[in-house]
Coordinates of C-alpha atoms and ligand atoms in Angstrom, one line a residue:
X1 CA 60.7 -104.5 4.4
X2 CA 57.8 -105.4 6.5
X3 CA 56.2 -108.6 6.2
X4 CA 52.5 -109.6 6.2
X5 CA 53.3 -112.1 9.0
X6 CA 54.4 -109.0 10.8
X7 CA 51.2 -107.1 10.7
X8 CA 48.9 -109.8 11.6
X9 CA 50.6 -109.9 14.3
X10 CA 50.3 -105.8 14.7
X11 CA 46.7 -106.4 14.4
X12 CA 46.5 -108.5 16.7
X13 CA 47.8 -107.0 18.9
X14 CA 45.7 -104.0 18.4
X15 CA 42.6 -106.6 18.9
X16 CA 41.1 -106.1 15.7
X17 CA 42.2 -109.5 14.0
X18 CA 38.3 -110.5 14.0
X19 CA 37.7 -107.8 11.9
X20 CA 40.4 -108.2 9.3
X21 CA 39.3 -109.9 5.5
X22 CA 42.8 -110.1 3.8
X23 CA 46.2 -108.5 4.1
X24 CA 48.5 -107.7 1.6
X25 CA 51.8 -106.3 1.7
X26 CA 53.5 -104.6 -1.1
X27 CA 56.6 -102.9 -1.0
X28 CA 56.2 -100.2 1.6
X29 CA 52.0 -100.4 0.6
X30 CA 49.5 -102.3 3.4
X31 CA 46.5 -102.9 1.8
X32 CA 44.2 -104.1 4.6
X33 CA 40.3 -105.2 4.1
X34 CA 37.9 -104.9 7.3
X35 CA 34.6 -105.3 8.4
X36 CA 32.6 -102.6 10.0
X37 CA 29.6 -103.9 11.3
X38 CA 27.6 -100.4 11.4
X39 CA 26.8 -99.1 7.4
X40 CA 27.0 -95.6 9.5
X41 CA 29.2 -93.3 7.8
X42 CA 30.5 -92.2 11.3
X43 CA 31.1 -95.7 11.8
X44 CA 33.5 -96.0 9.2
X45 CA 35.4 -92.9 9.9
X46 CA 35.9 -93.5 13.2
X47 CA 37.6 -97.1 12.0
X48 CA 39.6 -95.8 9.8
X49 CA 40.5 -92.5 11.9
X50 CA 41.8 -95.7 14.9
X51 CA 43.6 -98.0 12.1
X52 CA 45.7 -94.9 10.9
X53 CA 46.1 -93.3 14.0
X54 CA 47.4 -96.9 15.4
X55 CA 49.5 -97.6 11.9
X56 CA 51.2 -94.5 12.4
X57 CA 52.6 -94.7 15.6
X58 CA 53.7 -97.9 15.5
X59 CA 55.2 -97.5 11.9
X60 CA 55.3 -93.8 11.4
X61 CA 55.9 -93.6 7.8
X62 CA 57.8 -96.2 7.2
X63 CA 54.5 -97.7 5.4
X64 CA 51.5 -96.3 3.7
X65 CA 47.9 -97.8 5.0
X66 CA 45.2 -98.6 2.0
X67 CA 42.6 -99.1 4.3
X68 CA 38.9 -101.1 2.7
X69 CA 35.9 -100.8 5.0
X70 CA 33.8 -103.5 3.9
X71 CA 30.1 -102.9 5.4
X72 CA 28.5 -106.3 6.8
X73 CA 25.2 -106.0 8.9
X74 CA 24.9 -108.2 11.2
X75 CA 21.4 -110.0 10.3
X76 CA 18.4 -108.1 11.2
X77 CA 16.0 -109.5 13.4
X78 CA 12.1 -109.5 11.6
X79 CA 10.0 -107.0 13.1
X80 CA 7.5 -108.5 14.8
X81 CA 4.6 -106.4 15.6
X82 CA 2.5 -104.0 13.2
X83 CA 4.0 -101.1 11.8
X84 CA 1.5 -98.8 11.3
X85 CA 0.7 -98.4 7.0
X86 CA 3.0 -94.9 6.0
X87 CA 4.3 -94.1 9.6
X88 CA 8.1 -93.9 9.7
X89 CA 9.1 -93.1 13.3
X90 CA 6.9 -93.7 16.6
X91 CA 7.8 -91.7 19.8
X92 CA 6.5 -92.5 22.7
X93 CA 6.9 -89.4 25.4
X94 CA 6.4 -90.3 28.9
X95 CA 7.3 -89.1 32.4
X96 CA 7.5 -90.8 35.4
X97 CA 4.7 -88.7 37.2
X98 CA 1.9 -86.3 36.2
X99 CA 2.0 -82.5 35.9
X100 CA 5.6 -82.4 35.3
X101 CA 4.4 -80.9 31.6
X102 CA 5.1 -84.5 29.9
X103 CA 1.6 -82.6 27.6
X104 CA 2.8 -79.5 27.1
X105 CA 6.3 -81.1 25.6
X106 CA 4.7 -83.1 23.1
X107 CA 2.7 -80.7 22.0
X108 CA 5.7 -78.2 21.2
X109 CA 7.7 -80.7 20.4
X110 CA 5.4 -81.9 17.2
X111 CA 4.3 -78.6 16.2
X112 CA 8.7 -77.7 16.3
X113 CA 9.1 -81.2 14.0
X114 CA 6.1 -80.1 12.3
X115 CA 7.8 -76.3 11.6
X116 CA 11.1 -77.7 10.7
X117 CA 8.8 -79.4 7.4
X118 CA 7.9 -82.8 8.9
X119 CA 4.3 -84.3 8.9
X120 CA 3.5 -85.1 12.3
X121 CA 0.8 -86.8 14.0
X122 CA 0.1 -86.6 17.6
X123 CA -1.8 -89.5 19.6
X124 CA -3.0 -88.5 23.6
X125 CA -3.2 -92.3 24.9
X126 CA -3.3 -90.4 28.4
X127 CA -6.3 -91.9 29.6
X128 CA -6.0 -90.2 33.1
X129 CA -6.1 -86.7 32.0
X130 CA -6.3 -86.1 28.2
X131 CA -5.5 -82.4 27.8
X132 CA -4.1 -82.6 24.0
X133 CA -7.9 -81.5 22.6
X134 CA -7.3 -78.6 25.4
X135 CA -4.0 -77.2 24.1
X136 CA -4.8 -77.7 20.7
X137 CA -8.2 -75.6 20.7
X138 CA -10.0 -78.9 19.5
X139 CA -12.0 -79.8 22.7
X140 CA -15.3 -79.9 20.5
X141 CA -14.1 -81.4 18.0
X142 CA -15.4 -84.8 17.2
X143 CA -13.3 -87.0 14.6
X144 CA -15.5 -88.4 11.5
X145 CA -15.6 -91.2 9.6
X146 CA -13.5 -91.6 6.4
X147 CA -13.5 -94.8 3.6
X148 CA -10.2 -96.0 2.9
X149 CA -10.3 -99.3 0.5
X150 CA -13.5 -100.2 1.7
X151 CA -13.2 -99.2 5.1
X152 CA -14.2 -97.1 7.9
X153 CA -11.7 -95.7 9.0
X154 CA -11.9 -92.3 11.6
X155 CA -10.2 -89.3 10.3
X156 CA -8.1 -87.3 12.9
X157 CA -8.7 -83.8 14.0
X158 CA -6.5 -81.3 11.9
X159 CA -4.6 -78.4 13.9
X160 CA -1.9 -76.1 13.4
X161 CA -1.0 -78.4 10.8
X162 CA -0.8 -81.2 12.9
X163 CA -3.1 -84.4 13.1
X164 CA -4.7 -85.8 16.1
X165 CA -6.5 -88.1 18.6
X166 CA -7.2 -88.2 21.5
X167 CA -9.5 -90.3 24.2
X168 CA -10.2 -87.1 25.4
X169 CA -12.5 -86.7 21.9
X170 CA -14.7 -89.7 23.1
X171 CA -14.8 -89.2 26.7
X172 CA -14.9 -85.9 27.1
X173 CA -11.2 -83.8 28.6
X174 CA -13.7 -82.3 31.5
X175 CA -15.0 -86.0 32.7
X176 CA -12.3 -88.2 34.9
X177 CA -11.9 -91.0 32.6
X178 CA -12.0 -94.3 34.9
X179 CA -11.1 -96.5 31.6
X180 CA -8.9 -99.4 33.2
X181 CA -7.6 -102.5 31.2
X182 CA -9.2 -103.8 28.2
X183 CA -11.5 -100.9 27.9
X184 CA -8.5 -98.6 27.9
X185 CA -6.8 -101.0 25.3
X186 CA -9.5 -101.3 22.7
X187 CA -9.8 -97.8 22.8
X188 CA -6.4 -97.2 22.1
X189 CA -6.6 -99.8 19.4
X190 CA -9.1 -98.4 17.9
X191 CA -6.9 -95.0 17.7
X192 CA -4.0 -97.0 16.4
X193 CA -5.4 -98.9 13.8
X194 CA -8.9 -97.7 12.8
X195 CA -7.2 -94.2 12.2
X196 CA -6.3 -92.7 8.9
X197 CA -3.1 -91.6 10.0
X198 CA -1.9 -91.4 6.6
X199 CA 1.9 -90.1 5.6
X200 CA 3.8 -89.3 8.7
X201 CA 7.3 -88.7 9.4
X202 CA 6.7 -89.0 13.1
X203 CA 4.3 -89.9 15.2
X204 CA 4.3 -88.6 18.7
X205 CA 2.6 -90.6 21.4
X206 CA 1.8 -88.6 24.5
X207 CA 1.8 -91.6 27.0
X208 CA 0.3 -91.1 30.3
X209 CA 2.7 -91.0 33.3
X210 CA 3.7 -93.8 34.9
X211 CA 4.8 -97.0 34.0
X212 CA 1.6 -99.2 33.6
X213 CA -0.4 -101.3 31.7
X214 CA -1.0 -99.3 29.1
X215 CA 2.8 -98.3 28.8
X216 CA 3.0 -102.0 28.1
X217 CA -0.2 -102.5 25.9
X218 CA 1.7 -99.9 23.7
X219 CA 5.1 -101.3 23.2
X220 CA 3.2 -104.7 22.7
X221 CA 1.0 -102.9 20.1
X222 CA 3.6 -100.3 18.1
X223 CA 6.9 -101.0 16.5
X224 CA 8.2 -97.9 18.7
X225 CA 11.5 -96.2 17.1
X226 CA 12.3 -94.3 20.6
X227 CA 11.3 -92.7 23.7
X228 CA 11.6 -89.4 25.9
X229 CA 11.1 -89.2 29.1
X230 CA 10.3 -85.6 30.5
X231 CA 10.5 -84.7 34.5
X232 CA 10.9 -81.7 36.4
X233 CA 14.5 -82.0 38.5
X234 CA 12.7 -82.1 42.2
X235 CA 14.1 -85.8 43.3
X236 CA 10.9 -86.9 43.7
X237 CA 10.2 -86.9 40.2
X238 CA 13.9 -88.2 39.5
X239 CA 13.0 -91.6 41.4
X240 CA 10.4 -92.2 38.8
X241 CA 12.4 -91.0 35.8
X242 CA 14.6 -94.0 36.5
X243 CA 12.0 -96.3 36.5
X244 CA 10.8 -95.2 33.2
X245 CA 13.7 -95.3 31.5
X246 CA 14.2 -98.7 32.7
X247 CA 11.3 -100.1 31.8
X248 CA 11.9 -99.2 28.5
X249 CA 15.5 -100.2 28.6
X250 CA 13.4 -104.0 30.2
X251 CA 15.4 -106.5 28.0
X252 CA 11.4 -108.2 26.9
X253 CA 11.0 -104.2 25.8
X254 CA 14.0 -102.7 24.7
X255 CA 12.8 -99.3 23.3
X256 CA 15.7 -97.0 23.0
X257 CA 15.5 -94.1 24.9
X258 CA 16.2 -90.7 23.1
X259 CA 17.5 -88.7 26.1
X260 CA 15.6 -86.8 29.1
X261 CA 14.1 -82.9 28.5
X262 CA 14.1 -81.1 31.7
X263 CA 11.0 -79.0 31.9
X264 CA 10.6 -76.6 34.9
X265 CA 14.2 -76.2 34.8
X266 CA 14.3 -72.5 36.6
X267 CA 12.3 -69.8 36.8
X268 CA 13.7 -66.2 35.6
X269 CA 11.7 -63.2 36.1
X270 CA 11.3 -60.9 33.1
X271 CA 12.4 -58.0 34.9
X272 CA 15.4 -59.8 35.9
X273 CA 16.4 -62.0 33.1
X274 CA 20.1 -62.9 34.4
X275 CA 18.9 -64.4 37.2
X276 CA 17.6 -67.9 37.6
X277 CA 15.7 -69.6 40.7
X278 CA 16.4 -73.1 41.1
X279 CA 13.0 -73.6 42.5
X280 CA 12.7 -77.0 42.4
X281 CA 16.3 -78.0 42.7
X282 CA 19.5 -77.5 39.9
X283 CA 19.8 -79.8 37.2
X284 CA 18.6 -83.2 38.1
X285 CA 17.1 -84.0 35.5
X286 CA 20.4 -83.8 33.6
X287 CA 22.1 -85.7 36.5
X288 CA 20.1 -88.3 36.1
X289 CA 20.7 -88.6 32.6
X290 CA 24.2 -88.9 33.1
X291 CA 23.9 -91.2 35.9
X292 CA 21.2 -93.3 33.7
X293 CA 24.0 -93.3 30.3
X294 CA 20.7 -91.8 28.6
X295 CA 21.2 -88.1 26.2
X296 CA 19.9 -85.7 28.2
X297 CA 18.1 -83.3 25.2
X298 CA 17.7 -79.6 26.7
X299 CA 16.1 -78.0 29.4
X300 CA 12.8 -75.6 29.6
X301 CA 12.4 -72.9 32.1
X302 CA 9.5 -72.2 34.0
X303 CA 7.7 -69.7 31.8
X304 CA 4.1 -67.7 32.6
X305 CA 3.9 -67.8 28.6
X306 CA 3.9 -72.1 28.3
X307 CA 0.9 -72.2 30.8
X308 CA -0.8 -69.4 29.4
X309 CA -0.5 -70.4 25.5
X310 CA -1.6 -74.3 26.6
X311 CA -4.5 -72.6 28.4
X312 CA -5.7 -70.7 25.3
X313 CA -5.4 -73.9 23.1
X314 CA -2.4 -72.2 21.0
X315 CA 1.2 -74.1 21.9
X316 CA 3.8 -71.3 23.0
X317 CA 6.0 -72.2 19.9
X318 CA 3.8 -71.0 18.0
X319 CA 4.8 -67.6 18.8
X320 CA 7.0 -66.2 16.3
X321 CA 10.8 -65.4 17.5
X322 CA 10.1 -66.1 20.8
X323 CA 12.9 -67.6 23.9
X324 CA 10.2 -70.9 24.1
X325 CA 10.8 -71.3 20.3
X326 CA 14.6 -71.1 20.7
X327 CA 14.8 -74.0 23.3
X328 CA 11.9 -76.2 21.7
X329 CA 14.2 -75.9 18.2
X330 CA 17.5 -77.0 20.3
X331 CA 15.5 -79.8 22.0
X332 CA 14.0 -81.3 18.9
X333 CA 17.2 -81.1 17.0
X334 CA 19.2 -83.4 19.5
X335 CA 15.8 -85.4 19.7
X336 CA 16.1 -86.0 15.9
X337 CA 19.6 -86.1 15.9
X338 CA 19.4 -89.1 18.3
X339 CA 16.8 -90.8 16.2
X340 CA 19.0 -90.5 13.0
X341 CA 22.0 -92.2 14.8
X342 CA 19.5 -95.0 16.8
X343 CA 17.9 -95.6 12.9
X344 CA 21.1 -95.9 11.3
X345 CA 22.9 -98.6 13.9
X346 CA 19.3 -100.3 14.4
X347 CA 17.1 -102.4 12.8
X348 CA 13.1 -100.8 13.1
X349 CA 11.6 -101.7 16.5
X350 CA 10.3 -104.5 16.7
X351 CA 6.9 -104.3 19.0
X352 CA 7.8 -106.5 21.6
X353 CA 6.2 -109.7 23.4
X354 CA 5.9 -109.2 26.6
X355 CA 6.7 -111.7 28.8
X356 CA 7.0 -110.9 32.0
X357 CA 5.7 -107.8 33.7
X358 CA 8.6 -107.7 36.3
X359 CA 9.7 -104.5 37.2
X360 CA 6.6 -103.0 35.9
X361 CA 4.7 -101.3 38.4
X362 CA 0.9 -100.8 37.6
X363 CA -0.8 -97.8 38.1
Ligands
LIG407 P1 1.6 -83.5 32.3 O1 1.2 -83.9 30.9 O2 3.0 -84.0 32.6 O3 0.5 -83.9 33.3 P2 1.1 -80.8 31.5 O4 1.8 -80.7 30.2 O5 -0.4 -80.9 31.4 O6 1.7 -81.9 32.4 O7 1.5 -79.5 32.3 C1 1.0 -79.3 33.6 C2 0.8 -77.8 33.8 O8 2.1 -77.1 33.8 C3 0.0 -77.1 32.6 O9 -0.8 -76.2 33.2 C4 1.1 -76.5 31.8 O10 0.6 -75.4 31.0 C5 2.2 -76.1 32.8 N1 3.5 -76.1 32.3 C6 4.2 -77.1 31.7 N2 5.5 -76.8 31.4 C7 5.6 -75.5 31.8 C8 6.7 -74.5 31.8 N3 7.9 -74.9 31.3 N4 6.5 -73.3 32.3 C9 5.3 -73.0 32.8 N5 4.2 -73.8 32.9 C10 4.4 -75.0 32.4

C-alpha cells in the first residue's frame, strides 16, 4: 500500500508540489487535483501526458493515476489602450529595411486570410513609400465620408474583397511623402479611428521599415495581437531583422512576434525548376529565426510573376492554382496557427505606454 505521505513526497520530487490542490489515496487509486495555469487544451494534455508518464515509471502499475486539471488563469492584466470597435486581431508587418517586399507580403498575405473566409482589413501606415493603393489597383481612389451614430466617419476603399487605407490616398503614392512626427501621427490617427473599419477578423498593418517613431506611435496607439517581420536573407538585411524583433520583444512594448517570412528566398528559373540560386545568400532569414527563438513562417522565392502581378494592381495569389498561392496558403497557416496559440496563453495586447525610447533607433 502506498501512502499519501509517500506521493507528496514523489511530487515533490518531481517539482510540481506548487501545482498540487489535494491528494488522495485509495487502495491502489491516486486521485490527484492540479493547477494548470494555461486554459489551453494543449496545455492540459501536455500535464497530464508528464504526470502519467512520471507515475508510471516510478510506480509502473502498481497504482492507477486519476488525474483533475483544474484551470486557474493567472489574473489578466486590463488592456490599456483602445481596441479598435469590431476588430479582433491587429498585425502589424514590418521589416527591418525597405524593398525587401515587406508590401507585397501583406498584401498576399490578407487577400490568402481573406480567401481562407476571414474579413480582412489592410492599413498602409508606410509613410515613406505607400504602394498598397498601387498593388491594389486603387491609386485613384479617394475614400468618402460615411455617418456612423452621428458621425463622420471615412469609408475605406473596397478591393478584392478586402478593405483599405492608405496615406498614399491623401498624398498621393507618386509624391515623396516628407510627413515626419505629429503630422505623420494624426494622419495615422485619423486612419485608425475616424475609419469605418467595421467587422474584421484581422487587421493587417503594413508598417513602414525600420524601427521609428511611428513604429512606436503605433504600438502606443493599437492593442496589437502580433507581429511579422519579413527580410530578404542577405546579412545586411539580417542586422536589422534583429533589431525589429527586439523592439517589439522591448519589455515597455512587448508585442509578440509571430515568426519571420523569408521573401527572396531563391530564384529558380522556369525552364529549370530543380534548380535554385541562392542569390542573396541560403537561409538566413530562417537562421535568424532560430538564433532570435522567434517561428520562422515559410519562405518565398524570387518570382518574375510577384513583381509583375503587384505592378498591374492584381496580388499574385490571386491567380488560381498557382506555386505563389501554395506558399502564401503555408505561410498564413503557421501565421494563424501562431496567433491561435499566442491568443489562447495571452491576455489581448495591451497598447503599451511607452516609456523610454531606448534601443529605438529613429529613422
Ligand atoms: P517593401 O514594402 O519592403 O518596400 P515591396 O513589397 O514594395 O517592398 O517590394 C519591392 C519590390 O520587389 C516590388 O517591386 C515587388 O513587386 C518586388 N517583389 C517583392 N517580393 C518579390 C518576390 N518574391 N519575387 C519577385 N519580386 C518581388
Amino acid at each position: 500500500m502506498i501512502s499519501k505521505k509517500e506521493i507528496q513526497e514523489f511530487l515533490k520530487e518531481i517539482e510540481v508540489d506548487d501545482l498540487i490542490r489535494n491528494v488522495q489515496v485509495m487502495d491502489s487509486t491516486v486521485m490527484i487535483d492540479m493547477l494548470s495555469h494555461s486554459p489551453a487544451m494543449h496545455e492540459k494534455k501536455k500535464l497530464e501526458v508528464a504526470m502519467k508518464s512520471a507515475f508510471e515509471q516510478k510506480y509502473g502499475d502498481e497504482i492507477s493515476l486519476k488525474l483533475n486539471i483544474l484551470v486557474e488563469v493567472p489574473e489578466q492584466p486590463q488592456i490599456k489602450g483602445t481596441p479598435i470597435n469590431g476588430v479582433k486581431n491587429i498585425i502589424a508587418i514590418s521589416s527591418g529595411k525597405g524593398g525587401v517586399g515587406k508590401s507585397t507580403v501583406s498584401s498576399n498575405i490578407a487577400l490568402t486570410l481573406h480567401s481562407m473566409g476571414f474579413k480582412v482589413g489592410l492599413l498602409d501606415t508606410d509613410i515613406y513609400g505607400p504602394s498598397i493603393p498601387t498593388m491594389f489597383d486603387v491609386e485613384n481612389e479617394k475614400p468618402l465620408s460615411v455617418q456612423v451614430d452621428g458621425k463622420n466617419k471615412m469609408k475605406p476603399i473596397e478591393s478584392y474583397g478586402i478593405k483599405l487605407l492608405s496615406i498614399g490616398f491623401f498624398a498621393g503614392t507618386s509624391q515623396a511623402v516628407v510627413w515626419r512626427g505629429p503630422m505623420a501621427t494624426k494622419a495615422l490617427n485619423q486612419m485608425i479611428r475616424d475609419a469605418h473599419w467595421g467587422e474584421l477578423d484581422f487587421l493587417i498593418l503594413d508598417l513602414p521599415p525600420g524601427t521609428g517613431d511611428i513604429h512606436l506611435s503605433i504600438v502606443q496607439e493599437l492593442p496589437v495581437t502580433g507581429a511579422v517581420v519579413v527580410s530578404t536573407p542577405q546579412n545586411i538585411a539580417l542586422a536589422d531583422v534583429k533589431k525589429g524583433v527586439n523592439m517589439f520583444q522591448m519589455e515597455s512594448i512587448n508585442v509578440p512576434v509571430l515568426g519571420i517570412v523569408e521573401n527572396m528566398a531563391y530564384f529558380t528559373p522556369e525552364e529549370l525548376p530543380e534548380n535554385k540560386y541562392y542569390l542573396f545568400g541560403k537561409e538566413g532569414a530562417k537562421n535568424m529565426a532560430e538564433k532570435l527563438e522567434v517561428p520562422f513562417l515559410g519562405e518565398i522565392p524570387i518570382i518574375q510573376g510577384i513583381r509583375e502581378a503587384s505592378d498591374v494592381g492584381r496580388p499574385a495569389v490571386l491567380q488560381e492554382n498557382s506555386k505563389v498561392k501554395d506558399i502564401y496558403t503555408k505561410i498564413t497557416q503557421n501565421m494563424v496557427e501562431q496567433i491561435v496559440k499566442r491568443n489562447e496563453n495571452l491576455p489581448p495586447t495591451e497598447a503599451v505606454k511607452i516609456t523610454t525610447m531606448a534601443g529605438c533607433s529613429t529613422n
